[in-house]
mmCIF file of C-alpha atoms in Angstrom:
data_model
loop_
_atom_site.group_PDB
_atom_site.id
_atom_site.type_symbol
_atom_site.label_atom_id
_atom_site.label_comp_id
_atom_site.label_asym_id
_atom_site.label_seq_id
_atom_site.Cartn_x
_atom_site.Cartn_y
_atom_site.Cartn_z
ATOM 1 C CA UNK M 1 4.484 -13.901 18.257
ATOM 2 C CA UNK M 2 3.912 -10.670 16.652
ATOM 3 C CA UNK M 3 0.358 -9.093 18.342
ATOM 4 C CA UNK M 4 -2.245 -6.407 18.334
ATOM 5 C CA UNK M 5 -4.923 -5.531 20.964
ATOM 6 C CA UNK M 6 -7.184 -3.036 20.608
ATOM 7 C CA UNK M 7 -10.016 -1.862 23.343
ATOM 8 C CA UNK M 8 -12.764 -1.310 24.258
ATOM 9 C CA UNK M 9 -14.388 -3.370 21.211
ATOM 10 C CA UNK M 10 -17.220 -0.939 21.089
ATOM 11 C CA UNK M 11 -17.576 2.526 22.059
ATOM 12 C CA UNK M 12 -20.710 4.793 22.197
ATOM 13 C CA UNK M 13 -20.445 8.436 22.878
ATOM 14 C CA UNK M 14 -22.336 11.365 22.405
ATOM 15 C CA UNK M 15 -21.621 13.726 19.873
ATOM 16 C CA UNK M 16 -19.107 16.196 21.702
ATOM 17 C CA UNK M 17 -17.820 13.905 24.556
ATOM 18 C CA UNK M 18 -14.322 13.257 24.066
ATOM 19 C CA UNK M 19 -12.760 9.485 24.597
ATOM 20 C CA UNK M 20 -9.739 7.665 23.720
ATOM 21 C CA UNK M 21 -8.939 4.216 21.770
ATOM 22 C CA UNK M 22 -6.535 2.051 22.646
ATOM 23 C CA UNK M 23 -3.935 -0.472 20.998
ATOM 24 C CA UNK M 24 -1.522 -2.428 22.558
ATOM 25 C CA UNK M 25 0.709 -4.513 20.614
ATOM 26 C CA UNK M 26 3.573 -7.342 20.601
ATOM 27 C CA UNK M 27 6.291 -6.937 17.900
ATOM 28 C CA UNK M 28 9.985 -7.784 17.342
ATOM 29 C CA UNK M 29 11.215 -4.976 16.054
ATOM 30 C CA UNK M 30 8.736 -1.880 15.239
ATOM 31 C CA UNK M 31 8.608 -0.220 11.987
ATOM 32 C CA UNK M 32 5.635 1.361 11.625
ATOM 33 C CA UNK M 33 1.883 1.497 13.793
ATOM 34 C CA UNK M 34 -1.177 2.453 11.600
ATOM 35 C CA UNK M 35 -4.119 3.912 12.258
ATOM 36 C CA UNK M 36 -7.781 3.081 10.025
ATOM 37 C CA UNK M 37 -11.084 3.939 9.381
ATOM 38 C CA UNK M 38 -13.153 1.340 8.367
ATOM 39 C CA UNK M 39 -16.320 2.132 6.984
ATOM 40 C CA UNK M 40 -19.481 -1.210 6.954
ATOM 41 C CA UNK M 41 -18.778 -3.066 3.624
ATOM 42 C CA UNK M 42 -16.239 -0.876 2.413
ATOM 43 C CA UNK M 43 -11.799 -1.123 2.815
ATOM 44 C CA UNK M 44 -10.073 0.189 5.110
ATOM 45 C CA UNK M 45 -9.234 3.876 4.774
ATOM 46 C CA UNK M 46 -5.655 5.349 5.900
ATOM 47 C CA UNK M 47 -5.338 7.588 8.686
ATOM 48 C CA UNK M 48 -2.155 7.634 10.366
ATOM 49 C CA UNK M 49 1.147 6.524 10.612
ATOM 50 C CA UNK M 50 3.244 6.340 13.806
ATOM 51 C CA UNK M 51 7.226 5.545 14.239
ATOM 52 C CA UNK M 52 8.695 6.014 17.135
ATOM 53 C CA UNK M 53 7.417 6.339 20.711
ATOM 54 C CA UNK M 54 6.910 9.859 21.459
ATOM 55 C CA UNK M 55 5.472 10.559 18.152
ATOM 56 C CA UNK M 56 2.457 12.316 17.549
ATOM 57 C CA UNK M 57 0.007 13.349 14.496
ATOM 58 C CA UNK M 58 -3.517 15.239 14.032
ATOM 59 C CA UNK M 59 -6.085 15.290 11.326
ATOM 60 C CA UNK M 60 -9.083 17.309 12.326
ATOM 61 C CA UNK M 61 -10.796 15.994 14.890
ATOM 62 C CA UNK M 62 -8.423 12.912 15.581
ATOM 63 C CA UNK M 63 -4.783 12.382 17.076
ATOM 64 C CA UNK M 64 -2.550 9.595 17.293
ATOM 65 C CA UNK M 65 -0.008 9.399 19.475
ATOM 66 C CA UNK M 66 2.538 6.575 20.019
ATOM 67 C CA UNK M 67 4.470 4.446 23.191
ATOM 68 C CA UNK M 68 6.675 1.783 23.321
ATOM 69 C CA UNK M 69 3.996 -0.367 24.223
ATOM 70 C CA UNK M 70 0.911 1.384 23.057
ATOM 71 C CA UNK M 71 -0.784 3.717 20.696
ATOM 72 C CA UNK M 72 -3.832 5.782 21.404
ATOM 73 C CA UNK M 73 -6.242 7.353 19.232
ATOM 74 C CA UNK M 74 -8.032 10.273 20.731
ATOM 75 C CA UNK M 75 -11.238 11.565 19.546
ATOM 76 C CA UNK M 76 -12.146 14.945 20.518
ATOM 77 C CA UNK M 77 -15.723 16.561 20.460
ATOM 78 C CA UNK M 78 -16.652 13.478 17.992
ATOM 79 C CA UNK M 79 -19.351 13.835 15.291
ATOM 80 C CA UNK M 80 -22.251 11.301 14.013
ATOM 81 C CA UNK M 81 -19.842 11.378 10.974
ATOM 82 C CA UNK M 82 -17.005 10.303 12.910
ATOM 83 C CA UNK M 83 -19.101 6.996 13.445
ATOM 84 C CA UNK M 84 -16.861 3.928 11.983
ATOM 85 C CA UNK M 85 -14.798 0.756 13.150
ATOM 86 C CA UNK M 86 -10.722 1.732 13.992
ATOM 87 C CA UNK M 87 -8.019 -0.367 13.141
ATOM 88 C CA UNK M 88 -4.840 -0.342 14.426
ATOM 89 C CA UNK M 89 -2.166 -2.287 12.854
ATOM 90 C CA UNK M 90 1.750 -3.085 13.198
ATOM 91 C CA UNK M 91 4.569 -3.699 10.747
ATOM 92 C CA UNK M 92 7.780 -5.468 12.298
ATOM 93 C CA UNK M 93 10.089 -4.684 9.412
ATOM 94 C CA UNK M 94 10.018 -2.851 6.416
ATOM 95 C CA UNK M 95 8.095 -4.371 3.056
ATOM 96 C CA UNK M 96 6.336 -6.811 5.658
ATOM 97 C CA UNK M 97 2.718 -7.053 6.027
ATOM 98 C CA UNK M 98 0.613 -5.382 8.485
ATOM 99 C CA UNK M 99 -0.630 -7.124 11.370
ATOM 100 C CA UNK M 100 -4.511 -5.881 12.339
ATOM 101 C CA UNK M 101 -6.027 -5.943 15.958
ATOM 102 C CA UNK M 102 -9.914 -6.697 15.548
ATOM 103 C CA UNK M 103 -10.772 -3.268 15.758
ATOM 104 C CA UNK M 104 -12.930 -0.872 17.598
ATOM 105 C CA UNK M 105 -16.466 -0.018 16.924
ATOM 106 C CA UNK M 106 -17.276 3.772 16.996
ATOM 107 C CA UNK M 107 -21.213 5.127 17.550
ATOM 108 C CA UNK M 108 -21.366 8.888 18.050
ATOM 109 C CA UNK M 109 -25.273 9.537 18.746
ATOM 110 C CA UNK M 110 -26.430 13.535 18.136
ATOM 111 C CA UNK O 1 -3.199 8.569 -8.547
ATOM 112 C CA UNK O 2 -5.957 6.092 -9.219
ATOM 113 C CA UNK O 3 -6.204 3.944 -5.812
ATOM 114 C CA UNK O 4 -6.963 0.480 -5.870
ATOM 115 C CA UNK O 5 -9.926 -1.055 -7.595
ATOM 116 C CA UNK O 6 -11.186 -4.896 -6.619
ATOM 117 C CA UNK O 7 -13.356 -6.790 -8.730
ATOM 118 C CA UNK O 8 -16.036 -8.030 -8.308
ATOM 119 C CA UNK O 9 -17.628 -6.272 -5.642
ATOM 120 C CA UNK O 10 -19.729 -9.444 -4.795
ATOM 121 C CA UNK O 11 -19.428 -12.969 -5.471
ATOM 122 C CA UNK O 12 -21.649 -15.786 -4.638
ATOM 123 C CA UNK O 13 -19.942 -19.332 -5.075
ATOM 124 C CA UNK O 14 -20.701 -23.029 -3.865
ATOM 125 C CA UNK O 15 -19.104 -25.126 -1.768
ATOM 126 C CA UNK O 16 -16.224 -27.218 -3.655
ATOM 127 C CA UNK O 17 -16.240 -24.410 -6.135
ATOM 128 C CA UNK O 18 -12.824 -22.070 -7.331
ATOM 129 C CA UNK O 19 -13.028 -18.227 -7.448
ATOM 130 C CA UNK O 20 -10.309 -15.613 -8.729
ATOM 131 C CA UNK O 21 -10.325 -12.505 -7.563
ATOM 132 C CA UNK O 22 -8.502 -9.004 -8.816
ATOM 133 C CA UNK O 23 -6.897 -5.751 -8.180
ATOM 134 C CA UNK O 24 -5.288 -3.191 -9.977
ATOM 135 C CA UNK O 25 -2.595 -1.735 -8.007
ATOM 136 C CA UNK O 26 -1.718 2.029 -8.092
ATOM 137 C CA UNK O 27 0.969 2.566 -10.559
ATOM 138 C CA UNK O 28 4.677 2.452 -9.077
ATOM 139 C CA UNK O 29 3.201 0.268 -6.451
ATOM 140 C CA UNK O 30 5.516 -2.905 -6.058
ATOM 141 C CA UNK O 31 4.035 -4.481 -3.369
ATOM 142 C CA UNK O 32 0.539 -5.833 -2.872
ATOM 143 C CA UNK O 33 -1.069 -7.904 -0.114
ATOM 144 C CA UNK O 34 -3.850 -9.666 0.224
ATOM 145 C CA UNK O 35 -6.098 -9.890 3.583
ATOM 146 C CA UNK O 36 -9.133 -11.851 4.498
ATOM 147 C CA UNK O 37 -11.481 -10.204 6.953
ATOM 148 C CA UNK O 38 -14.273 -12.051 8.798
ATOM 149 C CA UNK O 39 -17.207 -10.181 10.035
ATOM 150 C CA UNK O 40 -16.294 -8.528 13.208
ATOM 151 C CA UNK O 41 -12.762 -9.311 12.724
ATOM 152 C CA UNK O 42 -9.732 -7.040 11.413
ATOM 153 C CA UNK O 43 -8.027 -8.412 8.514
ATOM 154 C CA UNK O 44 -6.115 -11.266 8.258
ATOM 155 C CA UNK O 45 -2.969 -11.535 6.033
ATOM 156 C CA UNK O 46 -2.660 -13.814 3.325
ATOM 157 C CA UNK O 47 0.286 -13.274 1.104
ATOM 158 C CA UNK O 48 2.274 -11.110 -0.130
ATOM 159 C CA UNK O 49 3.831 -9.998 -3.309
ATOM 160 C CA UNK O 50 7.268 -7.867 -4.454
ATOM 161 C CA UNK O 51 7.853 -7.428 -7.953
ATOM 162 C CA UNK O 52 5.802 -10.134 -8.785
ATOM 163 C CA UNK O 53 7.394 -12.817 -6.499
ATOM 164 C CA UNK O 54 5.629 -13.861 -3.377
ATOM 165 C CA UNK O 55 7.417 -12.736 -0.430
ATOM 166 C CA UNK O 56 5.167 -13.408 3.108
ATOM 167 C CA UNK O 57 2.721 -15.684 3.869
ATOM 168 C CA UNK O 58 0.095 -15.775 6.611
ATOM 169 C CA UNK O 59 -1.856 -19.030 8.038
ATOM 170 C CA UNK O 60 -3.469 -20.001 4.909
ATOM 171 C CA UNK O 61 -3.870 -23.118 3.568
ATOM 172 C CA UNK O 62 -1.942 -24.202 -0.280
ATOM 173 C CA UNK O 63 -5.747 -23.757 -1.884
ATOM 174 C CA UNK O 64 -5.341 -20.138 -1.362
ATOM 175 C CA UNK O 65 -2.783 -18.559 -3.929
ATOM 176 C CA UNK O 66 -1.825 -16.124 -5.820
ATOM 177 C CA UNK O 67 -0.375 -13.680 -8.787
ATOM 178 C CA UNK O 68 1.348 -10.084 -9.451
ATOM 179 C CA UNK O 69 1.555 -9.206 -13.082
ATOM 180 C CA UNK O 70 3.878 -6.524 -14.224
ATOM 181 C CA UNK O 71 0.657 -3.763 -14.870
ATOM 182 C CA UNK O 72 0.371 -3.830 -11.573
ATOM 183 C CA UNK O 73 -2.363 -6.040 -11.010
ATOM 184 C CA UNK O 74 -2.709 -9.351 -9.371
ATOM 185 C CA UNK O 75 -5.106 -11.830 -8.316
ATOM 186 C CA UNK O 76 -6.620 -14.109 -5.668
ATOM 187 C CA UNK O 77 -7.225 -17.716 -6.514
ATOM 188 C CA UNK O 78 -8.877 -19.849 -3.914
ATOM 189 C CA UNK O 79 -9.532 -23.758 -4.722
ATOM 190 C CA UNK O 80 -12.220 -26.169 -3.049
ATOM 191 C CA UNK O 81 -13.713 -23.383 -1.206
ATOM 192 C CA UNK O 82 -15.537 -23.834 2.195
ATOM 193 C CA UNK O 83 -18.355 -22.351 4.251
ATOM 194 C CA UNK O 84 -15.872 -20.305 6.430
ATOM 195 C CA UNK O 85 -14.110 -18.729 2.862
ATOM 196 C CA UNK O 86 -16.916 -16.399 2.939
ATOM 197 C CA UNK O 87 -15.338 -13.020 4.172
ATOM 198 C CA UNK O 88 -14.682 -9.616 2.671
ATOM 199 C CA UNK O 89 -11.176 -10.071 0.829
ATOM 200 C CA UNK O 90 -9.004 -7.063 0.735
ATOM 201 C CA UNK O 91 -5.951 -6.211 -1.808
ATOM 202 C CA UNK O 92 -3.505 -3.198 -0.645
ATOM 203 C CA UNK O 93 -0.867 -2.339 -2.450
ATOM 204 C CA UNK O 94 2.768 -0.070 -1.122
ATOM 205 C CA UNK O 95 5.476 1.315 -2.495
ATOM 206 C CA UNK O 96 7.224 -0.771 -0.165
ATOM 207 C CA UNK O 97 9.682 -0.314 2.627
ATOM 208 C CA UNK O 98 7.589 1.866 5.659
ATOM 209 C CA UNK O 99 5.157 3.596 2.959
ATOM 210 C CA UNK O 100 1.816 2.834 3.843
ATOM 211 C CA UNK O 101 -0.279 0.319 2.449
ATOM 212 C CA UNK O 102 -3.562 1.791 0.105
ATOM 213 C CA UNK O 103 -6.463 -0.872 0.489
ATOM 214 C CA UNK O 104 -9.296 -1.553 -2.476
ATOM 215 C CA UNK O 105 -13.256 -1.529 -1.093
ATOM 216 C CA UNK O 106 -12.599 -5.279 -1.092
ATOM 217 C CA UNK O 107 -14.538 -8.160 -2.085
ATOM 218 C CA UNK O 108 -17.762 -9.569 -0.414
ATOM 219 C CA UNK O 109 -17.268 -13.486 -1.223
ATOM 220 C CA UNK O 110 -20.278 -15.496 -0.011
ATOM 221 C CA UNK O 111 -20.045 -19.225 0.085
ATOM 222 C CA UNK O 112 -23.328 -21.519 -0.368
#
């Protein structure tokens, strides 16, 4: 069965102290791992998309970066602003639906 | 580009009740999905449609189903709805194959 783990399921940091998110998943067959913010209330808002293990991508302060087991999302020298829940989700083949670990809970404190 | 737009934003219905939902899809958009998130929980799929057929469907009872209209929109129809319907429900929509999927600000659906 296809799977998605993320941890920790909350993380508090300080605004400038660097950490990492994980996801571990379960698939037959990846296509795609993405990366999203979540905002309270609001839908999920696209990030990042990873291929192939060994692939990496950066958008300000955040980069993604991609195993054959595992994806990380590194946050460096985070902001209040950067303050939201991450999802990480899978898609086994092409045109399926994305599969969603529950997601990790972001507080950056100033 | 115009995203994708859900509506209503909130809905309060009673148990036993039946609710549709919507979503207009960005144009050239063929595929839309719908997810059902919990609170604390990530999303949970639904279904799934391609050019207006439904392709992929998650653990969700018959009661829960679906339409994709040629605009580009579709909707959510859920029948007899229970206590633990209430969620935030969430349409995306792709231009299929590995594109990325674009999600609305969802749906706050509270059941009394």
């Amino acid at each position: 069965e296809d799977q998605v783990t993320q941890s920790p399921e909350a993380l508090r940091l300080q605004e400038g102290e660097s950490s990492s998110l994980n996801c571990s998943y379960t698939v037959s067959g990846l296509r795609g791992l993405f990366w999203y913010r979540q905002d309270p209330g609001k839908g999920p808002e696209f990030l990042f998309t990873l291929y192939s293990a060994g692939e990496e991508k950066e958008k300000e302060r955040l980069k993604a970066t991609l195993t054959k087991k595992e994806s990380f999302l590194h946050i460096t020298a985070p902001k209040p602003e950067d303050s939201a829940t991450y999802l990480c989700a899978v898609q086994a083949r092409a045109g399926t639906a994305l599969i969603f670990g529950k997601g990790t809970t972001l507080s950056v404190s100033s | 580009e115009t995203g994708v737009t859900q509506s209503p934003t909130h809905l309060i219905k009673t148990r036993g009740q039946q609710v549709t939902l919507r979503c207009s899809s960005q144009s050239g958009h063929n595929t839309v999905s719908w997810y059902q998130q919990a609170l604390g929980q990530g999303p949970q799929f639904i279904f799934q449609y391609y050019r207006e057929e439904e392709n992929g469907r998650g653990n969700f009872p018959p009661r829960f189903s679906g339409l994709q209209f040629p605009n580009y929109s579709s909707e959510l129809n859920v029948n007899a709805l229970e206590l633990d319907d209430s969620a935030l429900y969430l349409c995306a929509s792709s231009m299929g194959g590995s594109y990325g999927y674009t999600f609305g600000s969802g749906t706050r659906l509270t059941v009394v």
